[in-house]
Amino acid sequence: MDFFYMRFIVSWTFWLIFADKSRWREITPVSIFASFLGVISDHFTNFHITYWEYYGTHPKIIMVLLDDFEIYAVVTYLYIQWLPKTRRLLDLFTYIFPWTLFAVLIEYIHINTGHMAHHHGWTFWYSYVADWTLFLMFYTYHKIFHFEKLSK
């Protein structure tokens, strides 16, 4: 089975096992937002300046869409679901730190298995900073729109 299809199945299996489905109205808007940002960034890097590129046996659009509607959506859903109850700056830092490491680990696996490459000076450090920015953005998006009220 192809790497990207297998990753898609594994990701959604994690969601089926670990997701609190009773909170779907609260968390799904943030997951959709994450997928939307993924579509934008992948479109930009595939058609304008290639900072990273996916490799596989299927058309590039299939690999990119599987990525955008799988990893981004599932990881964001679980990230928001398990936000700490206390949201002081230190609590958020210690919470986001392992999530960003996990995101970079996924990218590291892709690169070392030959399914992804960095271009134009893009490095894991840029990805790490981007992941910090994204996780803070997802938290802020969730907080600003008060999605918690939707699950009650």
GROMACS .gro file of N, CA and C in nm:
model
  456
    1MET      N    1   0.086  -0.119   0.000
    1MET     CA    2   0.000   0.000   0.000
    1MET      C    3   0.089   0.124   0.000
    2ASP      N    4   0.048   0.224  -0.069
    2ASP     CA    5   0.124   0.347  -0.082
    2ASP      C    6   0.138   0.418   0.053
    3PHE      N    7   0.250   0.484   0.073
    3PHE     CA    8   0.283   0.555   0.197
    3PHE      C    9   0.175   0.654   0.237
    4PHE      N   10   0.127   0.735   0.144
    4PHE     CA   11   0.030   0.839   0.175
    4PHE      C   12  -0.107   0.781   0.210
    5TYR      N   13  -0.148   0.674   0.142
    5TYR     CA   14  -0.275   0.609   0.177
    5TYR      C   15  -0.266   0.544   0.314
    6MET      N   16  -0.153   0.482   0.342
    6MET     CA   17  -0.133   0.417   0.472
    6MET      C   18  -0.135   0.522   0.584
    7ARG      N   19  -0.069   0.634   0.561
    7ARG     CA   20  -0.068   0.740   0.661
    7ARG      C   21  -0.209   0.794   0.683
    8PHE      N   22  -0.286   0.806   0.576
    8PHE     CA   23  -0.424   0.852   0.586
    8PHE      C   24  -0.506   0.757   0.673
    9ILE      N   25  -0.492   0.629   0.650
    9ILE     CA   26  -0.565   0.528   0.728
    9ILE      C   27  -0.522   0.530   0.874
   10VAL      N   28  -0.391   0.539   0.899
   10VAL     CA   29  -0.341   0.543   1.037
   10VAL      C   30  -0.392   0.668   1.109
   11SER      N   31  -0.387   0.783   1.045
   11SER     CA   32  -0.432   0.907   1.108
   11SER      C   33  -0.579   0.901   1.146
   12TRP      N   34  -0.663   0.861   1.053
   12TRP     CA   35  -0.806   0.857   1.084
   12TRP      C   36  -0.841   0.746   1.181
   13THR      N   37  -0.760   0.641   1.185
   13THR     CA   38  -0.779   0.537   1.287
   13THR      C   39  -0.749   0.595   1.425
   14PHE      N   40  -0.642   0.675   1.435
   14PHE     CA   41  -0.613   0.744   1.561
   14PHE      C   42  -0.730   0.832   1.601
   15TRP      N   43  -0.788   0.903   1.504
   15TRP     CA   44  -0.901   0.989   1.534
   15TRP      C   45  -1.019   0.906   1.585
   16LEU      N   46  -1.049   0.795   1.518
   16LEU     CA   47  -1.160   0.710   1.562
   16LEU      C   48  -1.139   0.656   1.703
   17ILE      N   49  -1.016   0.626   1.738
   17ILE     CA   50  -0.986   0.569   1.870
   17ILE      C   51  -0.982   0.677   1.978
   18PHE      N   52  -0.915   0.789   1.952
   18PHE     CA   53  -0.886   0.886   2.056
   18PHE      C   54  -0.974   1.011   2.059
   19ALA      N   55  -1.044   1.042   1.953
   19ALA     CA   56  -1.119   1.167   1.947
   19ALA      C   57  -1.243   1.161   2.036
   20ASP      N   58  -1.268   1.270   2.104
   20ASP     CA   59  -1.391   1.287   2.180
   20ASP      C   60  -1.496   1.338   2.081
   21LYS      N   61  -1.573   1.245   2.027
   21LYS     CA   62  -1.667   1.279   1.922
   21LYS      C   63  -1.784   1.363   1.971
   22SER      N   64  -1.806   1.367   2.102
   22SER     CA   65  -1.914   1.451   2.156
   22SER      C   66  -1.880   1.600   2.144
   23ARG      N   67  -1.753   1.631   2.119
   23ARG     CA   68  -1.710   1.771   2.107
   23ARG      C   69  -1.689   1.813   1.961
   24TRP      N   70  -1.742   1.737   1.867
   24TRP     CA   71  -1.714   1.762   1.725
   24TRP      C   72  -1.757   1.901   1.681
   25ARG      N   73  -1.871   1.954   1.734
   25ARG     CA   74  -1.914   2.089   1.693
   25ARG      C   75  -1.817   2.196   1.741
   26GLU      N   76  -1.753   2.170   1.852
   26GLU     CA   77  -1.655   2.265   1.905
   26GLU      C   78  -1.523   2.261   1.829
   27ILE      N   79  -1.477   2.141   1.796
   27ILE     CA   80  -1.341   2.124   1.747
   27ILE      C   81  -1.333   2.123   1.594
   28THR      N   82  -1.435   2.077   1.526
   28THR     CA   83  -1.431   2.067   1.381
   28THR      C   84  -1.400   2.199   1.311
   29PRO      N   85  -1.456   2.314   1.355
   29PRO     CA   86  -1.420   2.439   1.286
   29PRO      C   87  -1.270   2.469   1.287
   30VAL      N   88  -1.203   2.435   1.396
   30VAL     CA   89  -1.058   2.458   1.402
   30VAL      C   90  -0.986   2.360   1.309
   31SER      N   91  -1.033   2.236   1.301
   31SER     CA   92  -0.973   2.138   1.210
   31SER      C   93  -0.992   2.179   1.065
   32ILE      N   94  -1.109   2.232   1.033
   32ILE     CA   95  -1.134   2.280   0.896
   32ILE      C   96  -1.042   2.398   0.865
   33PHE      N   97  -1.027   2.488   0.962
   33PHE     CA   98  -0.935   2.600   0.946
   33PHE      C   99  -0.792   2.550   0.920
   34ALA      N  100  -0.748   2.449   0.995
   34ALA     CA  101  -0.614   2.393   0.976
   34ALA      C  102  -0.600   2.332   0.836
   35SER      N  103  -0.701   2.259   0.792
   35SER     CA  104  -0.696   2.200   0.657
   35SER      C  105  -0.693   2.308   0.550
   36PHE      N  106  -0.770   2.414   0.570
   36PHE     CA  107  -0.772   2.527   0.477
   36PHE      C  108  -0.633   2.590   0.467
   37LEU      N  109  -0.568   2.612   0.582
   37LEU     CA  110  -0.432   2.666   0.580
   37LEU      C  111  -0.336   2.570   0.510
   38GLY      N  112  -0.356   2.440   0.530
   38GLY     CA  113  -0.274   2.341   0.463
   38GLY      C  114  -0.289   2.347   0.312
   39VAL      N  115  -0.413   2.360   0.266
   39VAL     CA  116  -0.440   2.371   0.123
   39VAL      C  117  -0.370   2.494   0.066
   40ILE      N  118  -0.380   2.608   0.137
   40ILE     CA  119  -0.317   2.731   0.089
   40ILE      C  120  -0.166   2.717   0.083
   41SER      N  121  -0.106   2.666   0.192
   41SER     CA  122   0.041   2.656   0.194
   41SER      C  123   0.091   2.555   0.091
   42ASP      N  124   0.021   2.443   0.076
   42ASP     CA  125   0.064   2.344  -0.023
   42ASP      C  126   0.045   2.396  -0.165
   43HIS      N  127  -0.062   2.469  -0.189
   43HIS     CA  128  -0.082   2.530  -0.322
   43HIS      C  129   0.032   2.627  -0.352
   44PHE      N  130   0.064   2.711  -0.255
   44PHE     CA  131   0.170   2.810  -0.272
   44PHE      C  132   0.304   2.741  -0.300
   45THR      N  133   0.336   2.638  -0.221
   45THR     CA  134   0.467   2.572  -0.238
   45THR      C  135   0.471   2.481  -0.361
   46ASN      N  136   0.357   2.439  -0.411
   46ASN     CA  137   0.357   2.354  -0.530
   46ASN      C  138   0.356   2.433  -0.661
   47PHE      N  139   0.303   2.555  -0.657
   47PHE     CA  140   0.288   2.628  -0.783
   47PHE      C  141   0.363   2.760  -0.789
   48HIS      N  142   0.423   2.803  -0.679
   48HIS     CA  143   0.491   2.932  -0.680
   48HIS      C  144   0.638   2.917  -0.637
   49ILE      N  145   0.664   2.904  -0.509
   49ILE     CA  146   0.801   2.880  -0.460
   49ILE      C  147   0.800   2.747  -0.386
   50THR      N  148   0.877   2.653  -0.436
   50THR     CA  149   0.876   2.520  -0.378
   50THR      C  150   0.971   2.513  -0.258
   51TYR      N  151   0.913   2.528  -0.136
   51TYR     CA  152   0.993   2.514  -0.014
   51TYR      C  153   0.999   2.368   0.030
   52TRP      N  154   0.894   2.294   0.003
   52TRP     CA  155   0.894   2.151   0.028
   52TRP      C  156   0.813   2.084  -0.081
   53GLU      N  157   0.840   1.957  -0.100
   53GLU     CA  158   0.776   1.884  -0.208
   53GLU      C  159   0.754   1.740  -0.164
   54TYR      N  160   0.641   1.682  -0.203
   54TYR     CA  161   0.608   1.544  -0.171
   54TYR      C  162   0.643   1.455  -0.289
   55TYR      N  163   0.689   1.332  -0.258
   55TYR     CA  164   0.721   1.235  -0.362
   55TYR      C  165   0.642   1.108  -0.337
   56GLY      N  166   0.593   1.050  -0.443
   56GLY     CA  167   0.519   0.925  -0.433
   56GLY      C  168   0.483   0.875  -0.571
   57THR      N  169   0.405   0.769  -0.574
   57THR     CA  170   0.369   0.706  -0.701
   57THR      C  171   0.240   0.761  -0.760
   58HIS      N  172   0.173   0.848  -0.687
   58HIS     CA  173   0.045   0.903  -0.732
   58HIS      C  174   0.063   1.047  -0.776
   59PRO      N  175  -0.035   1.102  -0.846
   59PRO     CA  176  -0.026   1.244  -0.882
   59PRO      C  177  -0.007   1.330  -0.757
   60LYS      N  178   0.071   1.436  -0.772
   60LYS     CA  179   0.105   1.523  -0.660
   60LYS      C  180  -0.021   1.576  -0.590
   61ILE      N  181  -0.125   1.605  -0.664
   61ILE     CA  182  -0.247   1.660  -0.605
   61ILE      C  183  -0.309   1.561  -0.506
   62ILE      N  184  -0.303   1.432  -0.536
   62ILE     CA  185  -0.357   1.330  -0.445
   62ILE      C  186  -0.277   1.328  -0.315
   63MET      N  187  -0.145   1.331  -0.325
   63MET     CA  188  -0.061   1.329  -0.205
   63MET      C  189  -0.086   1.453  -0.119
   64VAL      N  190  -0.099   1.567  -0.184
   64VAL     CA  191  -0.119   1.693  -0.112
   64VAL      C  192  -0.257   1.694  -0.045
   65LEU      N  193  -0.360   1.653  -0.117
   65LEU     CA  194  -0.494   1.653  -0.058
   65LEU      C  195  -0.508   1.553   0.055
   66LEU      N  196  -0.445   1.437   0.042
   66LEU     CA  197  -0.445   1.342   0.154
   66LEU      C  198  -0.381   1.406   0.276
   67ASP      N  199  -0.272   1.479   0.254
   67ASP     CA  200  -0.203   1.548   0.363
   67ASP      C  201  -0.292   1.654   0.425
   68ASP      N  202  -0.355   1.734   0.342
   68ASP     CA  203  -0.435   1.848   0.390
   68ASP      C  204  -0.560   1.805   0.465
   69PHE      N  205  -0.622   1.696   0.424
   69PHE     CA  206  -0.747   1.653   0.488
   69PHE      C  207  -0.728   1.534   0.580
   70GLU      N  208  -0.605   1.516   0.623
   70GLU     CA  209  -0.577   1.406   0.713
   70GLU      C  210  -0.490   1.454   0.826
   71ILE      N  211  -0.362   1.470   0.807
   71ILE     CA  212  -0.272   1.509   0.915
   71ILE      C  213  -0.316   1.639   0.978
   72TYR      N  214  -0.340   1.741   0.898
   72TYR     CA  215  -0.377   1.872   0.954
   72TYR      C  216  -0.506   1.863   1.035
   73ALA      N  217  -0.606   1.797   0.981
   73ALA     CA  218  -0.736   1.789   1.049
   73ALA      C  219  -0.729   1.705   1.176
   74VAL      N  220  -0.669   1.588   1.168
   74VAL     CA  221  -0.665   1.497   1.283
   74VAL      C  222  -0.578   1.551   1.395
   75VAL      N  223  -0.457   1.595   1.362
   75VAL     CA  224  -0.367   1.646   1.466
   75VAL      C  225  -0.427   1.769   1.533
   76THR      N  226  -0.488   1.858   1.456
   76THR     CA  227  -0.548   1.978   1.514
   76THR      C  228  -0.666   1.941   1.604
   77TYR      N  229  -0.747   1.846   1.562
   77TYR     CA  230  -0.861   1.803   1.643
   77TYR      C  231  -0.811   1.752   1.779
   78LEU      N  232  -0.714   1.663   1.777
   78LEU     CA  233  -0.663   1.606   1.903
   78LEU      C  234  -0.590   1.711   1.986
   79TYR      N  235  -0.520   1.802   1.921
   79TYR     CA  236  -0.451   1.910   1.991
   79TYR      C  237  -0.550   1.997   2.068
   80ILE      N  238  -0.658   2.039   2.005
   80ILE     CA  239  -0.758   2.122   2.071
   80ILE      C  240  -0.831   2.041   2.178
   81GLN      N  241  -0.861   1.918   2.148
   81GLN     CA  242  -0.933   1.833   2.243
   81GLN      C  243  -0.859   1.821   2.376
   82TRP      N  244  -0.728   1.810   2.371
   82TRP     CA  245  -0.650   1.785   2.492
   82TRP      C  246  -0.584   1.911   2.549
   83LEU      N  247  -0.632   2.029   2.508
   83LEU     CA  248  -0.577   2.152   2.565
   83LEU      C  249  -0.585   2.145   2.718
   84PRO      N  250  -0.482   2.194   2.788
   84PRO     CA  251  -0.487   2.189   2.934
   84PRO      C  252  -0.599   2.279   2.989
   85LYS      N  253  -0.651   2.238   3.103
   85LYS     CA  254  -0.759   2.317   3.166
   85LYS      C  255  -0.709   2.456   3.205
   86THR      N  256  -0.590   2.462   3.265
   86THR     CA  257  -0.531   2.591   3.298
   86THR      C  258  -0.452   2.637   3.177
   87ARG      N  259  -0.471   2.762   3.137
   87ARG     CA  260  -0.411   2.810   3.014
   87ARG      C  261  -0.317   2.926   3.040
   88ARG      N  262  -0.237   2.912   3.144
   88ARG     CA  263  -0.133   3.012   3.166
   88ARG      C  264  -0.026   2.995   3.058
   89LEU      N  265   0.057   3.094   3.042
   89LEU     CA  266   0.161   3.089   2.937
   89LEU      C  267   0.250   2.967   2.953
   90LEU      N  268   0.293   2.936   3.074
   90LEU     CA  269   0.379   2.820   3.097
   90LEU      C  270   0.307   2.690   3.063
   91ASP      N  271   0.179   2.681   3.097
   91ASP     CA  272   0.101   2.562   3.063
   91ASP      C  273   0.093   2.543   2.912
   92LEU      N  274   0.066   2.651   2.840
   92LEU     CA  275   0.060   2.642   2.694
   92LEU      C  276   0.195   2.606   2.634
   93PHE      N  277   0.302   2.665   2.687
   93PHE     CA  278   0.436   2.634   2.637
   93PHE      C  279   0.467   2.486   2.654
   94THR      N  280   0.442   2.433   2.773
   94THR     CA  281   0.474   2.292   2.797
   94THR      C  282   0.379   2.199   2.721
   95TYR      N  283   0.263   2.249   2.682
   95TYR     CA  284   0.171   2.170   2.602
   95TYR      C  285   0.208   2.173   2.455
   96ILE      N  286   0.240   2.292   2.403
   96ILE     CA  287   0.271   2.306   2.261
   96ILE      C  288   0.406   2.244   2.225
   97PHE      N  289   0.500   2.248   2.316
   97PHE     CA  290   0.634   2.196   2.290
   97PHE      C  291   0.632   2.052   2.235
   98PRO      N  292   0.567   1.955   2.302
   98PRO     CA  293   0.567   1.819   2.245
   98PRO      C  294   0.487   1.808   2.115
   99TRP      N  295   0.382   1.889   2.099
   99TRP     CA  296   0.305   1.884   1.975
   99TRP      C  297   0.389   1.930   1.856
  100THR      N  298   0.470   2.034   1.876
  100THR     CA  299   0.555   2.081   1.766
  100THR      C  300   0.664   1.979   1.737
  101LEU      N  301   0.717   1.917   1.840
  101LEU     CA  302   0.817   1.811   1.817
  101LEU      C  303   0.755   1.695   1.739
  102PHE      N  304   0.632   1.660   1.773
  102PHE     CA  305   0.561   1.553   1.703
  102PHE      C  306   0.541   1.588   1.555
  103ALA      N  307   0.502   1.713   1.529
  103ALA     CA  308   0.480   1.757   1.390
  103ALA      C  309   0.610   1.751   1.310
  104VAL      N  310   0.720   1.794   1.370
  104VAL     CA  311   0.849   1.789   1.300
  104VAL      C  312   0.895   1.644   1.284
  105LEU      N  313   0.861   1.558   1.379
  105LEU     CA  314   0.895   1.415   1.367
  105LEU      C  315   0.824   1.354   1.246
  106ILE      N  316   0.698   1.389   1.225
  106ILE     CA  317   0.624   1.340   1.108
  106ILE      C  318   0.696   1.385   0.980
  107GLU      N  319   0.738   1.511   0.977
  107GLU     CA  320   0.810   1.563   0.860
  107GLU      C  321   0.944   1.491   0.843
  108TYR      N  322   1.014   1.467   0.953
  108TYR     CA  323   1.142   1.396   0.951
  108TYR      C  324   1.126   1.256   0.891
  109ILE      N  325   1.020   1.188   0.931
  109ILE     CA  326   0.992   1.054   0.875
  109ILE      C  327   0.968   1.064   0.725
  110HIS      N  328   0.893   1.163   0.683
  110HIS     CA  329   0.866   1.181   0.540
  110HIS      C  330   0.996   1.201   0.461
  111ILE      N  331   1.082   1.284   0.514
  111ILE     CA  332   1.207   1.314   0.443
  111ILE      C  333   1.299   1.193   0.441
  112ASN      N  334   1.310   1.125   0.552
  112ASN     CA  335   1.401   1.010   0.559
  112ASN      C  336   1.350   0.886   0.487
  113THR      N  337   1.221   0.882   0.457
  113THR     CA  338   1.169   0.771   0.377
  113THR      C  339   1.162   0.807   0.228
  114GLY      N  340   1.205   0.930   0.193
  114GLY     CA  341   1.207   0.971   0.054
  114GLY      C  342   1.073   1.018   0.000
  115HIS      N  343   0.979   1.052   0.088
  115HIS     CA  344   0.847   1.096   0.044
  115HIS      C  345   0.831   1.247   0.049
  116MET      N  346   0.938   1.317   0.087
  116MET     CA  347   0.933   1.462   0.096
  116MET      C  348   1.074   1.516   0.087
  117ALA      N  349   1.087   1.640   0.042
  117ALA     CA  350   1.217   1.706   0.037
  117ALA      C  351   1.198   1.854   0.064
  118HIS      N  352   1.299   1.915   0.123
  118HIS     CA  353   1.302   2.060   0.144
  118HIS      C  354   1.379   2.125   0.029
  119HIS      N  355   1.337   2.245  -0.009
  119HIS     CA  356   1.403   2.320  -0.116
  119HIS      C  357   1.419   2.466  -0.076
  120HIS      N  358   1.500   2.539  -0.150
  120HIS     CA  359   1.520   2.683  -0.134
  120HIS      C  360   1.555   2.723   0.009
  121GLY      N  361   1.636   2.644   0.075
  121GLY     CA  362   1.683   2.677   0.208
  121GLY      C  363   1.589   2.643   0.322
  122TRP      N  364   1.474   2.582   0.292
  122TRP     CA  365   1.382   2.543   0.398
  122TRP      C  366   1.446   2.434   0.482
  123THR      N  367   1.435   2.442   0.613
  123THR     CA  368   1.494   2.343   0.704
  123THR      C  369   1.391   2.301   0.808
  124PHE      N  370   1.430   2.203   0.889
  124PHE     CA  371   1.343   2.161   0.999
  124PHE      C  372   1.320   2.274   1.098
  125TRP      N  373   1.417   2.364   1.113
  125TRP     CA  374   1.399   2.476   1.205
  125TRP      C  375   1.288   2.569   1.157
  126TYR      N  376   1.279   2.593   1.028
  126TYR     CA  377   1.168   2.673   0.975
  126TYR      C  378   1.036   2.601   1.000
  127SER      N  379   1.036   2.471   0.980
  127SER     CA  380   0.915   2.394   1.005
  127SER      C  381   0.876   2.401   1.152
  128TYR      N  382   0.975   2.394   1.240
  128TYR     CA  383   0.949   2.400   1.383
  128TYR      C  384   0.887   2.534   1.422
  129VAL      N  385   0.944   2.642   1.372
  129VAL     CA  386   0.888   2.776   1.400
  129VAL      C  387   0.748   2.789   1.340
  130ALA      N  388   0.731   2.737   1.219
  130ALA     CA  389   0.598   2.741   1.156
  130ALA      C  390   0.497   2.662   1.238
  131ASP      N  391   0.538   2.547   1.291
  131ASP     CA  392   0.447   2.467   1.372
  131ASP      C  393   0.409   2.538   1.501
  132TRP      N  394   0.505   2.604   1.565
  132TRP     CA  395   0.473   2.683   1.684
  132TRP      C  396   0.370   2.789   1.650
  133THR      N  397   0.392   2.858   1.540
  133THR     CA  398   0.300   2.962   1.496
  133THR      C  399   0.161   2.904   1.471
  134LEU      N  400   0.157   2.792   1.402
  134LEU     CA  401   0.028   2.730   1.370
  134LEU      C  402  -0.045   2.683   1.496
  135PHE      N  403   0.025   2.616   1.587
  135PHE     CA  404  -0.042   2.568   1.708
  135PHE      C  405  -0.092   2.684   1.793
  136LEU      N  406  -0.017   2.791   1.801
  136LEU     CA  407  -0.065   2.910   1.872
  136LEU      C  408  -0.185   2.971   1.800
  137MET      N  409  -0.182   2.970   1.668
  137MET     CA  410  -0.292   3.024   1.588
  137MET      C  411  -0.419   2.940   1.609
  138PHE      N  412  -0.406   2.808   1.611
  138PHE     CA  413  -0.523   2.721   1.631
  138PHE      C  414  -0.582   2.742   1.770
  139TYR      N  415  -0.495   2.754   1.870
  139TYR     CA  416  -0.542   2.782   2.006
  139TYR      C  417  -0.616   2.916   2.009
  140THR      N  418  -0.557   3.019   1.949
  140THR     CA  419  -0.617   3.153   1.949
  140THR      C  420  -0.750   3.153   1.873
  141TYR      N  421  -0.754   3.087   1.760
  141TYR     CA  422  -0.878   3.077   1.680
  141TYR      C  423  -0.988   3.013   1.764
  142HIS      N  424  -0.956   2.905   1.832
  142HIS     CA  425  -1.050   2.835   1.918
  142HIS      C  426  -1.096   2.925   2.033
  143LYS      N  427  -1.002   2.997   2.091
  143LYS     CA  428  -1.032   3.084   2.205
  143LYS      C  429  -1.117   3.205   2.165
  144ILE      N  430  -1.081   3.269   2.055
  144ILE     CA  431  -1.152   3.390   2.011
  144ILE      C  432  -1.298   3.361   1.978
  145PHE      N  433  -1.322   3.252   1.908
  145PHE     CA  434  -1.458   3.222   1.865
  145PHE      C  435  -1.540   3.144   1.968
  146HIS      N  436  -1.481   3.114   2.083
  146HIS     CA  437  -1.552   3.048   2.194
  146HIS      C  438  -1.623   2.920   2.148
  147PHE      N  439  -1.553   2.836   2.077
  147PHE     CA  440  -1.615   2.714   2.027
  147PHE      C  441  -1.656   2.617   2.138
  148GLU      N  442  -1.603   2.635   2.261
  148GLU     CA  443  -1.639   2.546   2.372
  148GLU      C  444  -1.790   2.546   2.394
  149LYS      N  445  -1.853   2.659   2.370
  149LYS     CA  446  -1.998   2.673   2.391
  149LYS      C  447  -2.077   2.582   2.298
  150LEU      N  448  -2.020   2.548   2.185
  150LEU     CA  449  -2.091   2.464   2.088
  150LEU      C  450  -2.107   2.319   2.135
  151SER      N  451  -2.018   2.274   2.223
  151SER     CA  452  -2.024   2.133   2.265
  151SER      C  453  -2.113   2.113   2.387
  152LYS      N  454  -2.167   2.219   2.441
  152LYS     CA  455  -2.251   2.205   2.561
  152LYS      C  456  -2.397   2.204   2.529
   0.00000   0.00000   0.00000
